[in-house]
Amino acid sequence: MAEREIVKYGENVLKQRAEEVERFDDSVRALIEEMYQVMEENHGLGLAAPQIGVPKRVFVYDSEDGPHALINPRLIKGSGEQISVEGCLSIPGLQGEVKRYETVTVEGLNENGKKVRIRAQGLLARVFQHEMDHLDGTLFVDKADPDTLQLVGQEEVDVSEE
Ligand code: NI
């Protein structure tokens, strides 16, 4: 399978509303497998299809029992509030604080094409909201508190003089 690059900030596919998946078939299974691979290679907690250039409503996420996918996810309910630092594989090196629901209930199809309803809280709830935003063309920087945005993990440059 061809290696996929992660689409970076500035590309149009990240700003569009992704399309519903009409039919759960082998092409969707293949997309999910590819997304699992890209998520793992990049040590991501989640990945949305537009991030590999596919404008479909699919995201994958990592959980304690391995990677999973949600197709055509819908937020059924959100409650509470959490504020924490987020980053995004499509915006390397940038982090900022984003306010999210503490608990969400999301409905969609899982990686087997089965309809599921998942209640998540804390970090997983945050990942769900971040990835669903991607499917609507919204990035965490659009929601982050601008005062908290900062570049991190940049290579250190040695400026010491001999
Ligand atoms: Ni992201």
mmCIF file of C-alpha atoms and ligand atoms in Angstrom, residues 46-48 51 87-91 130-131 134 138-140, ligand 1:
data_model
loop_
_atom_site.group_PDB
_atom_site.id
_atom_site.type_symbol
_atom_site.label_atom_id
_atom_site.label_comp_id
_atom_site.label_asym_id
_atom_site.label_seq_id
_atom_site.Cartn_x
_atom_site.Cartn_y
_atom_site.Cartn_z
ATOM 1 C CA GLY A 46 -6.725 10.065 16.382
ATOM 2 C CA LEU A 47 -6.803 10.796 12.663
ATOM 3 C CA ALA A 48 -9.530 12.052 10.339
ATOM 4 C CA GLN A 51 -5.841 14.448 6.991
ATOM 5 C CA GLY A 87 -2.122 19.638 19.006
ATOM 6 C CA CYS A 88 -2.752 18.215 15.556
ATOM 7 C CA LEU A 89 -0.680 16.078 13.185
ATOM 8 C CA SER A 90 -1.672 18.495 10.408
ATOM 9 C CA ILE A 91 -0.211 21.457 12.299
ATOM 10 C CA HIS A 130 -11.247 17.170 17.680
ATOM 11 C CA GLU A 131 -11.663 14.543 14.948
ATOM 12 C CA HIS A 134 -11.915 17.876 11.146
ATOM 13 C CA THR A 138 -12.591 22.991 11.629
ATOM 14 C CA LEU A 139 -9.112 22.823 13.155
ATOM 15 C CA PHE A 140 -8.170 23.136 16.806
HETATM 16 NI NI NI B 1 -6.115 17.086 14.147
#
